mmCIF file of C-alpha atoms in Angstrom:
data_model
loop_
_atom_site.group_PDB
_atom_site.id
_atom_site.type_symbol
_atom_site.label_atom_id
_atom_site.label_comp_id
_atom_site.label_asym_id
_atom_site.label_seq_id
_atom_site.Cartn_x
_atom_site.Cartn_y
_atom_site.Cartn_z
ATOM 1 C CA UNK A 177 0.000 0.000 0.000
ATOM 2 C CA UNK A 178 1.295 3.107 -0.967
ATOM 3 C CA UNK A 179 0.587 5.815 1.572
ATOM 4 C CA UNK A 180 -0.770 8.885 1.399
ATOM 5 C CA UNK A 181 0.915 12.676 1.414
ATOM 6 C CA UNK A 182 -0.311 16.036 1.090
ATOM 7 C CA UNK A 183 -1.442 17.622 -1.737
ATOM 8 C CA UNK A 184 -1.153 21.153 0.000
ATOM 9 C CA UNK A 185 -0.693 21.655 3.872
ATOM 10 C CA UNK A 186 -2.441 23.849 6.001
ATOM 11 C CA UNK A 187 -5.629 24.486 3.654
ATOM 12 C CA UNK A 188 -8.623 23.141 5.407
ATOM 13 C CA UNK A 189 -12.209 22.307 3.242
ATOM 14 C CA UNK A 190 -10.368 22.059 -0.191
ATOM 15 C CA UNK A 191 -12.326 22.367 -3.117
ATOM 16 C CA UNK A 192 -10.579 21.497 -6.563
ATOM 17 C CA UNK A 193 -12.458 22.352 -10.109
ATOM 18 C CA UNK A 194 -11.783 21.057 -13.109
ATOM 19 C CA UNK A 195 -12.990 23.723 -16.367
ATOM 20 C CA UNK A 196 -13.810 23.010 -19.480
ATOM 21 C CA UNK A 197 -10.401 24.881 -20.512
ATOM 22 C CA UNK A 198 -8.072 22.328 -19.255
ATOM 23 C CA UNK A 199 -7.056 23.689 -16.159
ATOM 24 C CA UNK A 200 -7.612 22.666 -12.296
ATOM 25 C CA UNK A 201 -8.863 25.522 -9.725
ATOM 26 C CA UNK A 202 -8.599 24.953 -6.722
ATOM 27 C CA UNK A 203 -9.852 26.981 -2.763
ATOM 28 C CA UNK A 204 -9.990 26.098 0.660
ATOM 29 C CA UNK A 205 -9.797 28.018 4.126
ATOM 30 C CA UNK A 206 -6.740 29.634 4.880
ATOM 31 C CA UNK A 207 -5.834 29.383 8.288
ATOM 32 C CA UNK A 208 -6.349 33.084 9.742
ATOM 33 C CA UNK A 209 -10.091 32.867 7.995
ATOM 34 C CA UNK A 210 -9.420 36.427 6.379
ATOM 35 C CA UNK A 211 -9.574 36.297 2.618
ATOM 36 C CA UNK A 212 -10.350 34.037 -0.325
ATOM 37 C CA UNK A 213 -7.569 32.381 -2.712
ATOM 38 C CA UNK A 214 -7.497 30.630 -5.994
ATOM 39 C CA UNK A 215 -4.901 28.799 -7.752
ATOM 40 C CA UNK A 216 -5.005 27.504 -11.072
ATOM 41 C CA UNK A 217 -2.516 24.627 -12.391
ATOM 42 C CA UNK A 218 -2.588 22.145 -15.400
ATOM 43 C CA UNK A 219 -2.634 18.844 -13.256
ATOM 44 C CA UNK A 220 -3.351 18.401 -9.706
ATOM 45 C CA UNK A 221 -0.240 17.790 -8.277
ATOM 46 C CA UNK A 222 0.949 21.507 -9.687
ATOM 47 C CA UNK A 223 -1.725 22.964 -7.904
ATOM 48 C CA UNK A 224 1.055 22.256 -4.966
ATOM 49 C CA UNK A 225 3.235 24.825 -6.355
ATOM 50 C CA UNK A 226 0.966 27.315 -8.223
ATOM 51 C CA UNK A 227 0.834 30.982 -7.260
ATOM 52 C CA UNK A 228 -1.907 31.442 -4.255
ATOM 53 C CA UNK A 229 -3.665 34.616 -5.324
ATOM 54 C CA UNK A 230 -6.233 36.291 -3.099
ATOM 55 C CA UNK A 231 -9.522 36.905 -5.541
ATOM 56 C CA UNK A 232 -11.267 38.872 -1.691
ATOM 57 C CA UNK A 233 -10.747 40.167 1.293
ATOM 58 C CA UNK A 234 -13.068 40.301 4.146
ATOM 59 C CA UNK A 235 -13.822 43.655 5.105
ATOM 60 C CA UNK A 236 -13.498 45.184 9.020
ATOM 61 C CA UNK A 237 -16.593 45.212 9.961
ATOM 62 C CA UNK A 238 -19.915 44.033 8.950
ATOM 63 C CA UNK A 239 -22.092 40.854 8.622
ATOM 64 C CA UNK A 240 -19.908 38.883 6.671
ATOM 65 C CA UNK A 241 -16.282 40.416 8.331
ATOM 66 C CA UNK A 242 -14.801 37.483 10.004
ATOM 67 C CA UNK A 243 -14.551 32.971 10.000
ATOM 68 C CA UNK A 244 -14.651 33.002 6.131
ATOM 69 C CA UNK A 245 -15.076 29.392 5.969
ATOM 70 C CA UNK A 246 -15.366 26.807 3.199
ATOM 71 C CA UNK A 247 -14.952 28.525 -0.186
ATOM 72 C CA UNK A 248 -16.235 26.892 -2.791
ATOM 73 C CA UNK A 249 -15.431 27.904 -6.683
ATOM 74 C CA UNK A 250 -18.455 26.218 -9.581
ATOM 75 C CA UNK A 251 -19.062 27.741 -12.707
ATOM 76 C CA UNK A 252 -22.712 28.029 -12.931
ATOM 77 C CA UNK A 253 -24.848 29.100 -15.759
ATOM 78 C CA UNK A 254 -21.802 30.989 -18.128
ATOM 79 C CA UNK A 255 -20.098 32.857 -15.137
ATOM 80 C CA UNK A 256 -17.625 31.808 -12.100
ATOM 81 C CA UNK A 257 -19.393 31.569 -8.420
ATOM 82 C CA UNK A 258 -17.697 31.313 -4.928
ATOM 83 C CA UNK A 259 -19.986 30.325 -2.328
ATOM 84 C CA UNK A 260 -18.935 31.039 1.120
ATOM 85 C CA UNK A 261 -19.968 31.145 4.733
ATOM 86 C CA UNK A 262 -19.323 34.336 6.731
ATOM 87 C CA UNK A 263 -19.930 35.774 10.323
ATOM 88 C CA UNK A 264 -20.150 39.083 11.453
ATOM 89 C CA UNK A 265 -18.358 38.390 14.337
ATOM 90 C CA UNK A 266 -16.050 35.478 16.410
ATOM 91 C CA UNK A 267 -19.357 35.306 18.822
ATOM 92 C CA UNK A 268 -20.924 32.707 19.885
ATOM 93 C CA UNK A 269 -24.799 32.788 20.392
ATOM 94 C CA UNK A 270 -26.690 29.480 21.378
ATOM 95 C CA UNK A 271 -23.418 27.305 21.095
ATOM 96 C CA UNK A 272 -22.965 28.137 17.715
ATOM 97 C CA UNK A 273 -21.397 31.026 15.398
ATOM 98 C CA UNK A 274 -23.732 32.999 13.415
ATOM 99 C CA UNK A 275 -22.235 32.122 9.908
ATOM 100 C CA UNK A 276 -24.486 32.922 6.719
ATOM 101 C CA UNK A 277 -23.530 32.339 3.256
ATOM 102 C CA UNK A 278 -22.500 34.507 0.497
ATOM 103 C CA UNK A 279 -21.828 34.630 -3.069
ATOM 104 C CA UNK A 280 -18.386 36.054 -4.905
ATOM 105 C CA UNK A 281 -19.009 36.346 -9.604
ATOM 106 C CA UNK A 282 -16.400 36.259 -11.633
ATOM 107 C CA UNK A 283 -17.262 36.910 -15.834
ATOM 108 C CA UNK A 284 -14.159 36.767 -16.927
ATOM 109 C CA UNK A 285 -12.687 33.144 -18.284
ATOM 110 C CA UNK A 286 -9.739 33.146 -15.688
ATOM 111 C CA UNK A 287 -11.015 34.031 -12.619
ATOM 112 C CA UNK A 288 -7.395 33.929 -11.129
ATOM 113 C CA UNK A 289 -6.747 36.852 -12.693
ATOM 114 C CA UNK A 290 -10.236 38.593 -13.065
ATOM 115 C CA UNK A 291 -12.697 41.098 -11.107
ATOM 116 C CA UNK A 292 -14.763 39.205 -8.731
ATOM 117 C CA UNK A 293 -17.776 41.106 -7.610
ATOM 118 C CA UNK A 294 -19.422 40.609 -4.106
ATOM 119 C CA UNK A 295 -23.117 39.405 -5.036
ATOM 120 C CA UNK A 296 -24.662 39.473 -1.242
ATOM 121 C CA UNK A 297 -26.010 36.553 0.449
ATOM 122 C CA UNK A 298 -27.726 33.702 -0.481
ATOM 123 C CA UNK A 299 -30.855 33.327 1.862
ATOM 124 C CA UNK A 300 -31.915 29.979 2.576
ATOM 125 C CA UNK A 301 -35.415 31.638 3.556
ATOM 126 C CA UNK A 302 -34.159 30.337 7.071
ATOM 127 C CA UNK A 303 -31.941 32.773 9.363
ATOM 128 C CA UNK A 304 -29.831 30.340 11.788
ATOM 129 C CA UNK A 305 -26.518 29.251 11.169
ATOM 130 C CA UNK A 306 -25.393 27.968 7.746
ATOM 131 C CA UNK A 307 -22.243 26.968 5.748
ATOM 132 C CA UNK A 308 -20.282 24.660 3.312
ATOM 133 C CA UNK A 309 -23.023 25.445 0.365
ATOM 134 C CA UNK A 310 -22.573 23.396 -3.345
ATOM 135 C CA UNK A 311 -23.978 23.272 -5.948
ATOM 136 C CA UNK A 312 -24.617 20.894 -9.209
ATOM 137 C CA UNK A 313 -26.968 20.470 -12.224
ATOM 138 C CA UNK A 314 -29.081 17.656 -13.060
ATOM 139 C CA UNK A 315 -31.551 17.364 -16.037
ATOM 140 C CA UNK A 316 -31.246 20.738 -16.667
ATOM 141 C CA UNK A 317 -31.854 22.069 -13.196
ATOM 142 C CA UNK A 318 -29.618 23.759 -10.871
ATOM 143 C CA UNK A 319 -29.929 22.516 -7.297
ATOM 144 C CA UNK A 320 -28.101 23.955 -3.872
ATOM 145 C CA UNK A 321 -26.830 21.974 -1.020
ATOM 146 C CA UNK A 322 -25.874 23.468 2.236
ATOM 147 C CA UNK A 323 -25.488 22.589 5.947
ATOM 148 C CA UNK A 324 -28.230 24.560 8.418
ATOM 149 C CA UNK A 325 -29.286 24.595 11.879
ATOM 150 C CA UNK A 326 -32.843 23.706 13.022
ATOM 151 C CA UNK A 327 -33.901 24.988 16.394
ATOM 152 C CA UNK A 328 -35.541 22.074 16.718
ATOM 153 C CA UNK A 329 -33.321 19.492 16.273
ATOM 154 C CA UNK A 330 -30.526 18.599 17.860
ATOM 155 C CA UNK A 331 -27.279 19.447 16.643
ATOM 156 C CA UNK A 332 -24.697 21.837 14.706
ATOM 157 C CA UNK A 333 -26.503 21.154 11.579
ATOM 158 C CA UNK A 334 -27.950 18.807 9.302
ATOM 159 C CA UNK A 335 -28.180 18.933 5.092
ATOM 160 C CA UNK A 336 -30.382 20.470 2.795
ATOM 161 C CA UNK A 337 -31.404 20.803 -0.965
ATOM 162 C CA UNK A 338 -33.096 23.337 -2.642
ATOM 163 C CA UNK A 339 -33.550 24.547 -6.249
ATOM 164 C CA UNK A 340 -32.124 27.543 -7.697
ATOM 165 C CA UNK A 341 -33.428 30.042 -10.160
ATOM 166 C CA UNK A 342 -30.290 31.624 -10.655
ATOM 167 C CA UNK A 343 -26.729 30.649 -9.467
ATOM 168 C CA UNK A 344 -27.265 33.152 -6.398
ATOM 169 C CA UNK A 345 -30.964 32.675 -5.403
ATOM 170 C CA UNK A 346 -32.893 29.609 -4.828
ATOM 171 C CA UNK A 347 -36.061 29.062 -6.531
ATOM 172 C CA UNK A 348 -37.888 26.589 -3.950
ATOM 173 C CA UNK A 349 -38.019 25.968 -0.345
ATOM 174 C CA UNK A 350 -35.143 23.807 1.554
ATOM 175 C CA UNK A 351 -35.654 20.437 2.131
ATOM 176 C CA UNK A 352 -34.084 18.096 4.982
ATOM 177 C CA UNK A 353 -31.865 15.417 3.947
ATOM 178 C CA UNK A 354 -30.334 14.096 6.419
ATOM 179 C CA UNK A 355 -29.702 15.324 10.361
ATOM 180 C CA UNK A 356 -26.846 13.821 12.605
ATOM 181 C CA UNK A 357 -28.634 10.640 13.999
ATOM 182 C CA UNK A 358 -26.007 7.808 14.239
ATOM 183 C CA UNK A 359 -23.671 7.170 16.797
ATOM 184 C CA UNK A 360 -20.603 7.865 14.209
ATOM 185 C CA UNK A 361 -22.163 11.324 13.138
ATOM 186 C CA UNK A 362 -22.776 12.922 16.794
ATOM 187 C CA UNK A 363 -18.816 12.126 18.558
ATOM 188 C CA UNK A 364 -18.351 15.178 20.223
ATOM 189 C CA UNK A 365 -21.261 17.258 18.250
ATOM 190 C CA UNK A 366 -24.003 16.341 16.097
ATOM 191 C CA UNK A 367 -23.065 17.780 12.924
ATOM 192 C CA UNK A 368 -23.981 17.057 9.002
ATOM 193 C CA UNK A 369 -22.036 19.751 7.372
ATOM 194 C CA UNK A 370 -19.588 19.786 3.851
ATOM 195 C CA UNK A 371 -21.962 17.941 1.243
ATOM 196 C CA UNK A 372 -20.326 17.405 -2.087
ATOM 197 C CA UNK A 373 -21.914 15.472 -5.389
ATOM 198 C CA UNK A 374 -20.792 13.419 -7.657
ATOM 199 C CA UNK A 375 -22.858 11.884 -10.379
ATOM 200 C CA UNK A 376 -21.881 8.141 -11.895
ATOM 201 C CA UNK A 377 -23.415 4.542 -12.791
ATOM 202 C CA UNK A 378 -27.068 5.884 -12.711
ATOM 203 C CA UNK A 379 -27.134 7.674 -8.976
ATOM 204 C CA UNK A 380 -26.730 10.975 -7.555
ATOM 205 C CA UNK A 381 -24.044 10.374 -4.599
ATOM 206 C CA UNK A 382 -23.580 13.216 -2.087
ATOM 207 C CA UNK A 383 -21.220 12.841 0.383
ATOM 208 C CA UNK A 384 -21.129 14.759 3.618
ATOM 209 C CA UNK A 385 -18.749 15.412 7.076
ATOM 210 C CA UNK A 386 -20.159 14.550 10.414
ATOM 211 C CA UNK A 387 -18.997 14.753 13.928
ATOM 212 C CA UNK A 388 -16.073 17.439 15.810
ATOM 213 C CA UNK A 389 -13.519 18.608 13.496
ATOM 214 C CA UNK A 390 -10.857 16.444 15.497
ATOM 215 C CA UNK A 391 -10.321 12.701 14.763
ATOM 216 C CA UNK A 392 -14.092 12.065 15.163
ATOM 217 C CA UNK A 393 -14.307 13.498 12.085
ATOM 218 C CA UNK A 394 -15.153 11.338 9.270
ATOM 219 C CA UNK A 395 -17.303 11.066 5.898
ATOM 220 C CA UNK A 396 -20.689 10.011 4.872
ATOM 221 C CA UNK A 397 -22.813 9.022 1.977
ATOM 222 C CA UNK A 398 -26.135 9.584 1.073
ATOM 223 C CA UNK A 399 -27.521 8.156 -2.691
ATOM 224 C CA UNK A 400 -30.473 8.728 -5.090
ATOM 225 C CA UNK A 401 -31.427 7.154 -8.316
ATOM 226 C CA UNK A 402 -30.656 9.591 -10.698
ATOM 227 C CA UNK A 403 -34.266 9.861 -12.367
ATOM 228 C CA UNK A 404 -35.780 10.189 -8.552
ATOM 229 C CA UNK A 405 -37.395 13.288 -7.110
ATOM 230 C CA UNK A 406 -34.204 15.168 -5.242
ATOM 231 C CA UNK A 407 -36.219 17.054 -3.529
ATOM 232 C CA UNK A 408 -37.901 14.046 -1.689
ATOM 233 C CA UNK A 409 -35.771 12.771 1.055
ATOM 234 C CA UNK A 410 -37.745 9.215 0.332
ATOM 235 C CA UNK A 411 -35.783 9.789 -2.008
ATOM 236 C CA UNK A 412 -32.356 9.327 -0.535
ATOM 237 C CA UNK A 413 -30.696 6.445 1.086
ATOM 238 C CA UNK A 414 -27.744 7.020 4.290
ATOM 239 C CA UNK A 415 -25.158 4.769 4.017
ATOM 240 C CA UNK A 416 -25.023 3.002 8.122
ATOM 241 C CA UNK A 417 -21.423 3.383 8.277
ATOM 242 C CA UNK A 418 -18.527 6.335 7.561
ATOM 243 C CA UNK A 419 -17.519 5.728 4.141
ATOM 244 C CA UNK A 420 -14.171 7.116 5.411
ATOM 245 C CA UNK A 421 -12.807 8.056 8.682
ATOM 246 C CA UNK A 422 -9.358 8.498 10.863
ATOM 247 C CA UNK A 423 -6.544 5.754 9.920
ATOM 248 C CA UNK A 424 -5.244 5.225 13.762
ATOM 249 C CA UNK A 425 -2.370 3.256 12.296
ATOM 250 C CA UNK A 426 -0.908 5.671 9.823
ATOM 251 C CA UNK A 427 -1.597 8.270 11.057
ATOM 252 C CA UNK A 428 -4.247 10.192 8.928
ATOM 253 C CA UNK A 429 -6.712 11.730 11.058
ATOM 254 C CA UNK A 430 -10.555 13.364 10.751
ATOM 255 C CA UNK A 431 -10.884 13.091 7.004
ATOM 256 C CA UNK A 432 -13.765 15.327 5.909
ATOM 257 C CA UNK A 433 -15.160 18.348 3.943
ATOM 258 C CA UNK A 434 -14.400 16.932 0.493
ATOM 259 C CA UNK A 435 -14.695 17.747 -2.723
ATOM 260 C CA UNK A 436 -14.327 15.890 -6.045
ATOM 261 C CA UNK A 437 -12.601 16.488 -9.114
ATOM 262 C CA UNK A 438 -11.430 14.169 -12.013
ATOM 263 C CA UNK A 439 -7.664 12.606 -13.015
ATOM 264 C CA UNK A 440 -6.269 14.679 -15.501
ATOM 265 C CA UNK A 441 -6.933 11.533 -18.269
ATOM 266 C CA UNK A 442 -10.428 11.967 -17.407
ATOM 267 C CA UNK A 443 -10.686 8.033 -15.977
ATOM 268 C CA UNK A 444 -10.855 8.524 -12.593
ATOM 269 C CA UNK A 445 -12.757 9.961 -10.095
ATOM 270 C CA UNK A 446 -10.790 12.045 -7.576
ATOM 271 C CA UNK A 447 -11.769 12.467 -3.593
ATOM 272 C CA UNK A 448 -10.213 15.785 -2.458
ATOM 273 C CA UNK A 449 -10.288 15.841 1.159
ATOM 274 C CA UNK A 450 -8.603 17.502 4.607
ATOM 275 C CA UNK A 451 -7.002 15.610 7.419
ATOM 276 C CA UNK A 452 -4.629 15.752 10.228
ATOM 277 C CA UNK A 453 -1.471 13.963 10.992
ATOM 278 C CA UNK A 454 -1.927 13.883 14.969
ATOM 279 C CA UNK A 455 -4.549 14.090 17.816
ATOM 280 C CA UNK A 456 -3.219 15.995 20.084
ATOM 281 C CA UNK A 457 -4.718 19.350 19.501
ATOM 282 C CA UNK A 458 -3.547 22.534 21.950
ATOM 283 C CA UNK A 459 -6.668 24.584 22.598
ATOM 284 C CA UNK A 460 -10.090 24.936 20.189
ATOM 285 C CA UNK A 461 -9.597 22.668 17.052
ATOM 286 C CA UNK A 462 -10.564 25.523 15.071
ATOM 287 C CA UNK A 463 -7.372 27.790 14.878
ATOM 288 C CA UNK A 464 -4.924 24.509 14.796
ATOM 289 C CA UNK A 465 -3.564 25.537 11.062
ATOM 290 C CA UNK A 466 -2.962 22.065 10.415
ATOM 291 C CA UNK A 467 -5.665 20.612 8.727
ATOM 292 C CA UNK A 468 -4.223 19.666 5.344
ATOM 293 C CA UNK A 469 -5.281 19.018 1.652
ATOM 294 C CA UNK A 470 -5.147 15.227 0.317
ATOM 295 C CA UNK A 471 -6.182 13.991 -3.442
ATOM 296 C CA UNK A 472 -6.913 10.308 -3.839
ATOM 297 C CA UNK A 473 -8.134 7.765 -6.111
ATOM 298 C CA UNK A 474 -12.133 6.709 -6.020
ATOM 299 C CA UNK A 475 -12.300 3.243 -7.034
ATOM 300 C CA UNK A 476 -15.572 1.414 -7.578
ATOM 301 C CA UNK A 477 -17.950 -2.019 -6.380
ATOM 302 C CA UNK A 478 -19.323 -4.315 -8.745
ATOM 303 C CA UNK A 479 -22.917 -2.387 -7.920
ATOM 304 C CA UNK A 480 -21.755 0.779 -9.558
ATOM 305 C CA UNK A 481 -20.617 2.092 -5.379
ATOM 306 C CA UNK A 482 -17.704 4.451 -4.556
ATOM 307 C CA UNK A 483 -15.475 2.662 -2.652
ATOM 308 C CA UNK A 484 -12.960 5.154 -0.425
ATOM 309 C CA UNK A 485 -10.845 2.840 1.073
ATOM 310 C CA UNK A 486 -8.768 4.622 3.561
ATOM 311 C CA UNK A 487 -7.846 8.108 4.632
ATOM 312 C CA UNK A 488 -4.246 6.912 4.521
ATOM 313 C CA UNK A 489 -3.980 5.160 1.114
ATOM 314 C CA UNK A 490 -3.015 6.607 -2.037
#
């Protein structure tokens, strides 16, 4: 077994792109929360060494003016879209921050190097805590998934789905997916947060992060048949086990808030993913920087399933 590096250390909630023009994009968090960055490389592993430019900068004060969290970069409907979550402050109210998400366009065809414009936020039509939005399209129909918090049910948050009209406003009311329920997705809090979709063999796969951001933290899978109804969570089946979690004996730990992308032959499916290399964190898992960037290989079962294998393979 060949084990596993990192793509890029100390960039948390990766999110890697691959355009129609050849090239990779990729995002993440940057450690002090401040700003947004892109990079833009020919193959994944030159992402590594490609220029980090910042695209935005939060600004001093305001609703969305500190914890930018979880960038995401799409390119919806003939324009570039980063979807972000934002607070106006490092407060905490009822146990939780009071993140929202926004939305950065770019019009230009290299959005490394072009104006991004601050849209506003993208209202879920609920105002609690929400983060880690993406998006994808599906017979023609753009859809947005998020993680939100219910004040009725226990927990961080738990994952929705919702139309969109337009790549910054959502065209139907959110609907419940999934909430943290099993013992694997409520270690330490009970959190469904970080969905990401990939579409192969006939289903609609949407993987998610569930549990404290320390080595509790692990991945999940929910599926759909790809001509079901999305928007009905009959709809949708939860895999009863983490489809990937912490690899106690080489050391890769919390694996979570993925992405995917595609090998640069086009024959592979890539899992892009964040984990640590030890458990011993000093203080609030949040600022520990070192939560860093992995790219692997998704390989597949005879019944057209991903299989992840482990957070420590290659």
């Amino acid at each position: 077994m060949r084990l596993q590096q990192p793509l890029i250390e100390q960039r948390a909630d990766p999110c890697i792109y691959k355009h129609s023009d050849g090239f990779y994009y990729f995002t993440a968090s940057v450690p002090a929360y401040d700003l947004i960055e892109l990079r833009r490389a020919r193959t994944i592993n030159e992402l590594a060494s490609a220029p980090a430019v910042a695209v935005w900068h939060k600004p001093d004060s305001g609703p969305y003016s500190e914890l930018i969290w979880a960038p995401e970069i799409h390119f919806n409907q003939g324009a570039w879209y980063i979807y972000f979550a934002a607070a106006p402050s490092r407060e905490i109210k009822n146990k939780l921050f009071q993140h929202r998400m926004y939305v950065l366009r770019c019009t230009d065809a290299n959005p490394v190097g072009g104006q991004w414009q601050f849209v506003g936020q993208l209202d879920s039509g609920i105002d609690t805590f929400c983060l880690d939005a993406t998006t994808f399209s599906h017979h023609d129909q753009l859809y947005y998934v998020w993680a939100q918090k219910d004040n009725a049910i226990e927990g961080n948050s738990n994952l929705y789905i919702a139309t969109m009209d337009t790549p910054d406003k959502l065209s139907g009311a959110p609907v419940m997916l999934s909430k943290p329920e099993l013992e694997w997705e409520t270690r330490g809090f009970w959190v469904n947060e970080g969905p990401a979709v990939l579409k192969r063999n006939g289903k609609i796969f949407l993987t998610y992060s569930a549990s404290a951001t320390n080595e509790n933290y692990c991945i999940g899978l929910l599926w759909a048949d790809e001509n079901a109804d999305l928007l009905n969570p009959a709809s949708w089946h939860k895999s009863p086990q983490p489809v990937l979690q912490s690899c106690f004996e080489h050391g890769v730990y919390g694996p979570g808030h993925n992405s995917f992308t595609v090998s640069e032959d086009g024959r592979h499916d890539m899992l892009v993913y964040h984990a640590r290399t030890y458990t011993e964190i000093v203080g609030d898992p949040l600022w520990d920087p070192n939560r860093h960037t992995y790219v692997k290989a998704i390989r597949w079962d005879d019944n057209g399933m991903p299989l992840f294998g482990k957070a420590s393979e290659a």
